[in-house]
PDB file of C-alpha atoms in Angstrom:
ATOM      1  CA  MET A   1       3.392   6.445  12.755  1.00 36.00           C
ATOM      2  CA  ASP A   2       3.760   9.962  12.434  1.00 34.00           C
ATOM      3  CA  ARG A   3       0.838  10.242  10.062  1.00 35.00           C
ATOM      4  CA  ARG A   4       0.569  13.867   9.892  1.00 33.00           C
ATOM      5  CA  ARG A   5       3.909  14.096   8.457  1.00 36.00           C
ATOM      6  CA  SER A   6       3.200  11.267   6.135  1.00 39.00           C
ATOM      7  CA  HIS A   7       0.139  12.729   4.922  1.00 40.00           C
ATOM      8  CA  GLY A   8       1.898  15.925   4.376  1.00 43.00           C
ATOM      9  CA  ARG A   9       4.747  14.480   2.255  1.00 44.00           C
ATOM     10  CA  ARG A  10       1.738  12.500   0.196  1.00 43.00           C
ATOM     11  CA  THR A  11       0.232  15.764  -0.382  1.00 45.00           C
ATOM     12  CA  ALA A  12       3.357  17.597  -1.708  1.00 41.00           C
ATOM     13  CA  ASP A  13       4.019  14.525  -3.848  1.00 49.00           C
ATOM     14  CA  GLY A  14       0.374  14.707  -5.317  1.00 49.00           C
ATOM     15  CA  GLU A  15       0.571  18.397  -6.138  1.00 47.00           C
ATOM     16  CA  ALA A  16       3.815  17.959  -7.719  1.00 47.00           C
ATOM     17  CA  ALA A  17       2.254  15.431  -9.936  1.00 52.00           C
ATOM     18  CA  GLY A  18      -0.538  17.784 -10.496  1.00 52.00           C
ATOM     19  CA  CYS A  19       1.873  20.521 -11.479  1.00 49.00           C
ATOM     20  CA  ASP A  20       3.556  18.371 -14.049  1.00 50.00           C
ATOM     21  CA  ARG A  21       0.173  17.072 -15.441  1.00 45.00           C
ATOM     22  CA  ASP A  22      -0.911  20.844 -15.760  1.00 53.00           C
ATOM     23  CA  ARG A  23       2.070  21.867 -17.658  1.00 52.00           C
ATOM     24  CA  GLY A  24       1.344  19.110 -20.075  1.00 70.00           C
ATOM     25  CA  ASP A  25       4.605  17.294 -18.692  1.00 85.00           C
ATOM     26  CA  LEU A  26       3.075  13.502 -18.528  1.00 93.00           C
ATOM     27  CA  ALA A  27       6.548  12.031 -18.221  1.00 93.00           C
ATOM     28  CA  GLY A  28       7.070  13.857 -15.082  1.00 93.00           C
ATOM     29  CA  ALA A  29       3.579  13.136 -13.736  1.00 94.00           C
ATOM     30  CA  ARG A  30       4.554   9.605 -14.121  1.00 95.00           C
ATOM     31  CA  THR A  31       7.689   9.941 -12.290  1.00 93.00           C
ATOM     32  CA  ALA A  32       5.749  11.857  -9.561  1.00 94.00           C
ATOM     33  CA  TRP A  33       2.904   9.500  -9.445  1.00 96.00           C
ATOM     34  CA  LEU A  34       4.794   6.269  -7.759  1.00 96.00           C
ATOM     35  CA  PRO A  35       6.265   8.026  -4.825  1.00 96.00           C
ATOM     36  CA  ALA A  36       3.001   9.851  -4.062  1.00 96.00           C
ATOM     37  CA  HIS A  37       1.255   6.402  -4.137  1.00 96.00           C
ATOM     38  CA  LEU A  38       3.595   4.431  -1.933  1.00 96.00           C
ATOM     39  CA  GLU A  39       3.262   7.058   0.992  1.00 94.00           C
ATOM     40  CA  TYR A  40      -0.278   6.281   0.901  1.00 93.00           C
ATOM     41  CA  GLU A  41       0.429   2.257   0.749  1.00 94.00           C
ATOM     42  CA  ARG A  42       2.676   2.562   3.802  1.00 93.00           C
ATOM     43  CA  LEU A  43      -0.175   3.752   5.977  1.00 88.00           C
ATOM     44  CA  GLY A  44      -1.936   0.359   5.551  1.00 78.00           C
ATOM     45  CA  ALA A  45      -2.393   0.019   9.302  1.00 67.00           C
ATOM     46  CA  ALA A  46      -4.612   3.327   9.208  1.00 68.00           C
ATOM     47  CA  HIS A  47      -6.559   2.347   5.980  1.00 68.00           C
ATOM     48  CA  ASP A  48      -9.555   0.983   7.775  1.00 70.00           C
ATOM     49  CA  ALA A  49      -9.985   4.095   9.681  1.00 69.00           C
ATOM     50  CA  PHE A  50     -10.051   5.930   6.298  1.00 79.00           C
ATOM     51  CA  GLY A  51     -13.754   4.730   5.850  1.00 78.00           C
ATOM     52  CA  ASP A  52     -14.749   6.189   2.338  1.00 85.00           C
ATOM     53  CA  ALA A  53     -11.983   8.140   1.940  1.00 88.00           C
ATOM     54  CA  ASP A  54      -9.798   4.837   1.101  1.00 90.00           C
ATOM     55  CA  GLY A  55     -12.049   4.112  -1.874  1.00 91.00           C
ATOM     56  CA  GLU A  56     -12.013   7.423  -3.142  1.00 93.00           C
ATOM     57  CA  ILE A  57      -8.201   7.675  -2.745  1.00 94.00           C
ATOM     58  CA  ASN A  58      -6.979   4.188  -3.767  1.00 94.00           C
ATOM     59  CA  GLY A  59     -10.119   2.457  -4.887  1.00 93.00           C
ATOM     60  CA  THR A  60     -10.066   0.104  -8.066  1.00 95.00           C
ATOM     61  CA  ASP A  61     -12.550  -0.814 -10.916  1.00 97.00           C
ATOM     62  CA  ALA A  62     -13.621  -4.044  -9.537  1.00 95.00           C
ATOM     63  CA  GLY A  63     -17.365  -4.448  -9.436  1.00 96.00           C
ATOM     64  CA  LEU A  64     -18.138  -1.407 -11.667  1.00 97.00           C
ATOM     65  CA  PRO A  65     -20.244  -2.108 -14.694  1.00 98.00           C
ATOM     66  CA  ASP A  66     -18.041   0.182 -17.442  1.00 98.00           C
ATOM     67  CA  GLY A  67     -14.765  -0.994 -15.422  1.00 97.00           C
ATOM     68  CA  VAL A  68     -11.790   1.581 -15.840  1.00 97.00           C
ATOM     69  CA  HIS A  69     -14.234   3.750 -18.004  1.00 96.00           C
ATOM     70  CA  ASP A  70     -16.766   3.923 -15.270  1.00 97.00           C
ATOM     71  CA  LYS A  71     -17.379   7.528 -13.714  1.00 95.00           C
ATOM     72  CA  ASP A  72     -16.865   5.914 -10.414  1.00 96.00           C
ATOM     73  CA  PHE A  73     -13.402   4.727 -11.069  1.00 97.00           C
ATOM     74  CA  VAL A  74     -11.443   7.313  -9.264  1.00 97.00           C
ATOM     75  CA  GLY A  75      -8.184   7.997  -7.001  1.00 97.00           C
ATOM     76  CA  PHE A  76      -4.457   6.695  -7.796  1.00 97.00           C
ATOM     77  CA  HIS A  77      -5.170   3.791 -10.008  1.00 98.00           C
ATOM     78  CA  ARG A  78      -7.672   6.040 -12.474  1.00 98.00           C
ATOM     79  CA  VAL A  79      -4.557   8.708 -12.705  1.00 98.00           C
ATOM     80  CA  GLU A  80      -2.371   5.745 -13.076  1.00 98.00           C
ATOM     81  CA  TYR A  81      -4.520   4.185 -15.789  1.00 98.00           C
ATOM     82  CA  GLY A  82      -4.628   7.349 -17.792  1.00 97.00           C
ATOM     83  CA  LEU A  83      -1.042   8.064 -17.559  1.00 97.00           C
ATOM     84  CA  TRP A  84       0.195   4.973 -18.983  1.00 98.00           C
ATOM     85  CA  HIS A  85      -2.783   4.690 -21.658  1.00 97.00           C
ATOM     86  CA  GLY A  86      -2.086   7.735 -23.424  1.00 95.00           C
ATOM     87  CA  ARG A  87      -4.664  10.053 -22.164  1.00 95.00           C
ATOM     88  CA  SER A  88      -3.817  13.680 -22.684  1.00 94.00           C
ATOM     89  CA  ALA A  89      -3.452  16.093 -19.713  1.00 93.00           C
ATOM     90  CA  GLY A  90      -6.679  17.648 -20.145  1.00 94.00           C
ATOM     91  CA  ALA A  91      -8.644  14.363 -19.672  1.00 94.00           C
ATOM     92  CA  LEU A  92      -6.527  13.884 -16.440  1.00 95.00           C
ATOM     93  CA  LYS A  93      -7.353  17.170 -14.969  1.00 94.00           C
ATOM     94  CA  VAL A  94     -10.652  16.036 -13.557  1.00 96.00           C
ATOM     95  CA  PRO A  95      -9.284  12.874 -11.899  1.00 96.00           C
ATOM     96  CA  ALA A  96      -6.140  14.340 -10.705  1.00 95.00           C
ATOM     97  CA  THR A  97      -7.889  17.176  -8.944  1.00 95.00           C
ATOM     98  CA  ALA A  98     -10.514  14.566  -7.301  1.00 96.00           C
ATOM     99  CA  LEU A  99      -7.618  12.960  -6.028  1.00 96.00           C
ATOM    100  CA  ALA A 100      -5.966  15.777  -4.755  1.00 95.00           C
ATOM    101  CA  LYS A 101      -9.165  17.060  -3.237  1.00 96.00           C
ATOM    102  CA  ALA A 102      -9.788  13.426  -1.470  1.00 94.00           C
ATOM    103  CA  VAL A 103      -6.156  13.533  -0.310  1.00 93.00           C
ATOM    104  CA  THR A 104      -6.359  17.074   1.581  1.00 93.00           C
ATOM    105  CA  ALA A 105      -9.867  16.341   2.934  1.00 91.00           C
ATOM    106  CA  LEU A 106      -8.682  13.001   4.717  1.00 89.00           C
ATOM    107  CA  ARG A 107      -5.488  14.974   5.716  1.00 88.00           C
ATOM    108  CA  ASP A 108      -7.588  17.893   7.265  1.00 88.00           C
ATOM    109  CA  SER A 109      -9.972  15.509   9.211  1.00 84.00           C
ATOM    110  CA  TRP A 110      -7.348  13.038  10.414  1.00 76.00           C
ATOM    111  CA  ALA A 111      -6.872  14.743  13.895  1.00 74.00           C
ATOM    112  CA  GLN A 112     -10.528  13.845  14.952  1.00 74.00           C
ATOM    113  CA  THR A 113     -10.088  10.018  13.655  1.00 71.00           C
ATOM    114  CA  ARG A 114      -9.654   7.322  16.066  1.00 74.00           C
ATOM    115  CA  MET A 115      -8.133   3.766  15.539  1.00 73.00           C
ATOM    116  CA  ASN A 116      -8.870   0.871  17.871  1.00 77.00           C
ATOM    117  CA  PRO A 117      -5.614  -0.248  19.039  1.00 78.00           C
ATOM    118  CA  ALA A 118      -7.008  -3.835  19.635  1.00 79.00           C
ATOM    119  CA  GLN A 119      -7.075  -4.102  15.927  1.00 85.00           C
ATOM    120  CA  LEU A 120      -3.255  -3.699  15.084  1.00 89.00           C
ATOM    121  CA  GLY A 121      -2.499  -7.216  15.353  1.00 91.00           C
ATOM    122  CA  LEU A 122      -5.115  -7.969  12.585  1.00 91.00           C
ATOM    123  CA  ARG A 123      -3.780  -5.192  10.485  1.00 91.00           C
ATOM    124  CA  ALA A 124      -0.424  -6.372  10.637  1.00 92.00           C
ATOM    125  CA  HIS A 125      -1.920  -9.673   8.986  1.00 94.00           C
ATOM    126  CA  GLU A 126      -3.957  -7.877   6.729  1.00 93.00           C
ATOM    127  CA  ILE A 127      -1.590  -5.608   5.323  1.00 94.00           C
ATOM    128  CA  LEU A 128       0.752  -8.345   3.677  1.00 95.00           C
ATOM    129  CA  GLU A 129      -2.230 -10.715   3.140  1.00 95.00           C
ATOM    130  CA  ASN A 130      -3.971  -7.815   0.524  1.00 94.00           C
ATOM    131  CA  ALA A 131      -0.390  -7.676  -0.916  1.00 96.00           C
ATOM    132  CA  VAL A 132      -0.257 -11.220  -1.935  1.00 97.00           C
ATOM    133  CA  GLN A 133      -3.717 -11.019  -3.185  1.00 96.00           C
ATOM    134  CA  PHE A 134      -3.496  -7.891  -4.914  1.00 96.00           C
ATOM    135  CA  GLU A 135      -0.122  -6.790  -5.722  1.00 97.00           C
ATOM    136  CA  LEU A 136       1.360 -10.156  -6.146  1.00 97.00           C
ATOM    137  CA  THR A 137      -1.204 -11.395  -8.900  1.00 97.00           C
ATOM    138  CA  GLY A 138      -0.934  -8.064 -10.684  1.00 97.00           C
ATOM    139  CA  ARG A 139      -4.568  -6.956 -10.063  1.00 96.00           C
ATOM    140  CA  THR A 140      -4.058  -3.413  -9.188  1.00 97.00           C
ATOM    141  CA  ASP A 141      -1.366  -2.915 -11.846  1.00 98.00           C
ATOM    142  CA  TYR A 142      -3.212  -0.299 -14.261  1.00 98.00           C
ATOM    143  CA  GLY A 143      -0.008   0.553 -16.543  1.00 98.00           C
ATOM    144  CA  SER A 144       2.744   1.465 -14.107  1.00 97.00           C
ATOM    145  CA  GLY A 145       4.233  -2.131 -13.217  1.00 97.00           C
ATOM    146  CA  SER A 146       4.677  -0.917  -9.828  1.00 97.00           C
ATOM    147  CA  ASN A 147       3.376  -3.914  -8.133  1.00 98.00           C
ATOM    148  CA  LEU A 148       6.668  -4.805  -6.266  1.00 98.00           C
ATOM    149  CA  ALA A 149       7.538  -1.574  -5.021  1.00 98.00           C
ATOM    150  CA  THR A 150       3.802  -1.320  -3.658  1.00 97.00           C
ATOM    151  CA  ALA A 151       4.301  -4.716  -1.739  1.00 97.00           C
ATOM    152  CA  ARG A 152       7.532  -3.099  -0.773  1.00 97.00           C
ATOM    153  CA  ALA A 153       5.589  -0.164   0.830  1.00 97.00           C
ATOM    154  CA  ASN A 154       3.054  -2.660   2.535  1.00 96.00           C
ATOM    155  CA  LEU A 155       6.246  -4.436   4.165  1.00 97.00           C
ATOM    156  CA  ASP A 156       7.164  -0.924   5.607  1.00 96.00           C
ATOM    157  CA  GLY A 157       3.569  -0.604   6.810  1.00 94.00           C
ATOM    158  CA  THR A 158       3.828  -4.025   8.395  1.00 95.00           C
ATOM    159  CA  ARG A 159       6.783  -3.110  10.176  1.00 95.00           C
ATOM    160  CA  GLU A 160       5.645   0.023  11.303  1.00 93.00           C
ATOM    161  CA  VAL A 161       2.613  -1.635  13.071  1.00 93.00           C
ATOM    162  CA  LEU A 162       4.811  -4.462  14.500  1.00 95.00           C
ATOM    163  CA  SER A 163       7.048  -2.044  16.094  1.00 94.00           C
ATOM    164  CA  ARG A 164       3.977  -0.548  17.968  1.00 92.00           C
ATOM    165  CA  LEU A 165       3.310  -4.413  19.128  1.00 94.00           C
ATOM    166  CA  ARG A 166       7.006  -5.768  19.923  1.00 95.00           C
ATOM    167  CA  PRO A 167       6.879  -4.761  23.490  1.00 95.00           C
ATOM    168  CA  LEU A 168       3.992  -7.426  23.871  1.00 94.00           C
ATOM    169  CA  LEU A 169       5.343  -9.689  21.045  1.00 95.00           C
ATOM    170  CA  ALA A 170       8.765 -10.165  22.875  1.00 96.00           C
ATOM    171  CA  THR A 171       7.162 -11.321  25.903  1.00 95.00           C
ATOM    172  CA  ARG A 172       4.392 -13.279  24.360  1.00 94.00           C
ATOM    173  CA  TYR A 173       5.504 -14.596  20.811  1.00 95.00           C
ATOM    174  CA  PRO A 174       8.603 -17.002  21.043  1.00 96.00           C
ATOM    175  CA  GLU A 175       8.902 -16.756  17.101  1.00 96.00           C
ATOM    176  CA  LEU A 176       9.411 -12.914  17.040  1.00 97.00           C
ATOM    177  CA  PRO A 177      13.302 -13.489  16.128  1.00 97.00           C
ATOM    178  CA  SER A 178      12.129 -15.700  13.310  1.00 97.00           C
ATOM    179  CA  LEU A 179       9.508 -13.497  12.065  1.00 97.00           C
ATOM    180  CA  GLU A 180      11.940 -10.583  12.050  1.00 97.00           C
ATOM    181  CA  GLY A 181      14.404 -12.676   9.925  1.00 97.00           C
ATOM    182  CA  GLN A 182      11.860 -13.683   7.638  1.00 97.00           C
ATOM    183  CA  LEU A 183      10.894  -9.646   7.215  1.00 97.00           C
ATOM    184  CA  ASP A 184      14.388  -8.794   6.511  1.00 98.00           C
ATOM    185  CA  ARG A 185      14.384 -11.813   3.889  1.00 97.00           C
ATOM    186  CA  ALA A 186      11.566 -10.333   2.540  1.00 97.00           C
ATOM    187  CA  GLN A 187      12.798  -6.714   2.230  1.00 98.00           C
ATOM    188  CA  ASP A 188      16.057  -7.923   0.513  1.00 97.00           C
ATOM    189  CA  THR A 189      14.162 -10.118  -1.940  1.00 97.00           C
ATOM    190  CA  LEU A 190      11.730  -7.043  -2.813  1.00 97.00           C
ATOM    191  CA  ASP A 191      14.783  -4.734  -2.997  1.00 97.00           C
ATOM    192  CA  GLY A 192      16.489  -6.905  -5.439  1.00 96.00           C
ATOM    193  CA  PHE A 193      13.893  -5.778  -7.930  1.00 97.00           C
ATOM    194  CA  ARG A 194      14.749  -1.947  -7.808  1.00 96.00           C
ATOM    195  CA  ARG A 195      17.228  -0.235  -9.748  1.00 91.00           C
ATOM    196  CA  GLY A 196      17.812   3.310  -8.813  1.00 83.00           C
ATOM    197  CA  GLY A 197      14.323   4.697  -9.269  1.00 80.00           C
ATOM    198  CA  ALA A 198      12.975   1.619 -11.194  1.00 92.00           C
ATOM    199  CA  TRP A 199      11.124  -1.131 -10.385  1.00 96.00           C
ATOM    200  CA  THR A 200      11.015  -4.401 -12.297  1.00 97.00           C
ATOM    201  CA  PRO A 201       7.253  -5.029 -13.522  1.00 97.00           C
ATOM    202  CA  LEU A 202       5.578  -8.161 -12.277  1.00 96.00           C
ATOM    203  CA  ASP A 203       5.141  -9.618 -15.528  1.00 95.00           C
ATOM    204  CA  ARG A 204       8.681  -9.397 -16.568  1.00 97.00           C
ATOM    205  CA  LEU A 205       9.836 -11.750 -13.652  1.00 97.00           C
ATOM    206  CA  SER A 206      11.059 -15.409 -14.722  1.00 96.00           C
ATOM    207  CA  ARG A 207       9.124 -18.281 -13.182  1.00 96.00           C
ATOM    208  CA  THR A 208      11.494 -19.012 -10.492  1.00 97.00           C
ATOM    209  CA  ARG A 209      11.792 -15.332  -9.515  1.00 96.00           C
ATOM    210  CA  ARG A 210       7.922 -14.991  -9.174  1.00 97.00           C
ATOM    211  CA  GLU A 211       7.967 -18.422  -7.050  1.00 97.00           C
ATOM    212  CA  ASP A 212      10.510 -16.862  -4.717  1.00 96.00           C
ATOM    213  CA  VAL A 213       8.655 -13.485  -4.090  1.00 97.00           C
ATOM    214  CA  ASP A 214       5.176 -15.638  -3.731  1.00 97.00           C
ATOM    215  CA  ALA A 215       7.050 -17.745  -1.049  1.00 97.00           C
ATOM    216  CA  VAL A 216       8.334 -15.526   1.129  1.00 97.00           C
ATOM    217  CA  LEU A 217       5.588 -13.086   1.437  1.00 98.00           C
ATOM    218  CA  GLY A 218       3.284 -16.423   1.714  1.00 97.00           C
ATOM    219  CA  ASP A 219       5.295 -17.344   4.502  1.00 97.00           C
ATOM    220  CA  LEU A 220       5.205 -13.738   6.417  1.00 97.00           C
ATOM    221  CA  VAL A 221       1.335 -13.775   5.927  1.00 97.00           C
ATOM    222  CA  GLU A 222       1.023 -17.483   7.721  1.00 97.00           C
ATOM    223  CA  ARG A 223       3.356 -16.389  10.367  1.00 97.00           C
ATOM    224  CA  LEU A 224       1.539 -13.041  10.770  1.00 96.00           C
ATOM    225  CA  ALA A 225      -1.721 -14.890  11.355  1.00 96.00           C
ATOM    226  CA  SER A 226      -0.680 -16.080  14.453  1.00 95.00           C
ATOM    227  CA  VAL A 227       0.572 -12.506  15.663  1.00 95.00           C
ATOM    228  CA  ALA A 228      -3.220 -11.805  14.648  1.00 94.00           C
ATOM    229  CA  THR A 229      -4.631 -14.311  16.740  1.00 93.00           C
ATOM    230  CA  LEU A 230      -2.391 -13.550  19.586  1.00 92.00           C
ATOM    231  CA  PHE A 231      -4.132 -10.139  19.852  1.00 88.00           C
ATOM    232  CA  ASP A 232      -7.536 -10.874  18.926  1.00 83.00           C
ATOM    233  CA  PRO A 233      -9.609  -9.477  21.956  1.00 70.00           C
ATOM    234  CA  ARG A 234     -10.929 -12.058  24.282  1.00 61.00           C
ATOM    235  CA  ARG A 235     -14.408 -12.014  25.937  1.00 50.00           C
ATOM    236  CA  THR A 236     -15.077 -13.550  29.168  1.00 47.00           C
ATOM    237  CA  VAL A 237     -18.477 -14.098  30.475  1.00 47.00           C
TER     238      VAL A 237
END
């Protein structure tokens, strides 16, 4: 992954959202919020290497005493909550500025960050496992209704990890063609919920469609558990 380029795009998108907010154009800020957030979500393979920055950029209100009103609720989801719950541009200035600062700090420090390649198999599994746990349950929806878009970005992140592992998978994982077919099926399923730049909110899916999404991503998580096991470092005495 060219993470430096991805961080640059995300920063530019974040700055665009900030400019809209500063002009009082909250509709424009809402439009700019989703592309910026999805850029971050596509970097799922690297999130473990971000340390505390991940919480500052993409944390939730889980475990915070005052929930969405807690002073420690920050990042994309804090801005999302404000944008979709009638907060003024002035009220959003502090959290939006903090988000831009956190993203810029991560971008500037990334050249010195090292990832453990032995963890890639595990990350391929965890990215979509988290998508099923948090996105398909709506636990990370703070008003934008973009959980399905986020799950689609997570799928992109998983594909990126697998592309790095493919030379080894091709010789060690006979189920690779079936896995790739299921990835295509999941992509087609999720893309079916996008109309232009708008995504269907999770709570507007019919029960049948909700079950379809759960089934296709749940199956992928099970398949990717085998990939994680395959690349689990083995220690010998």
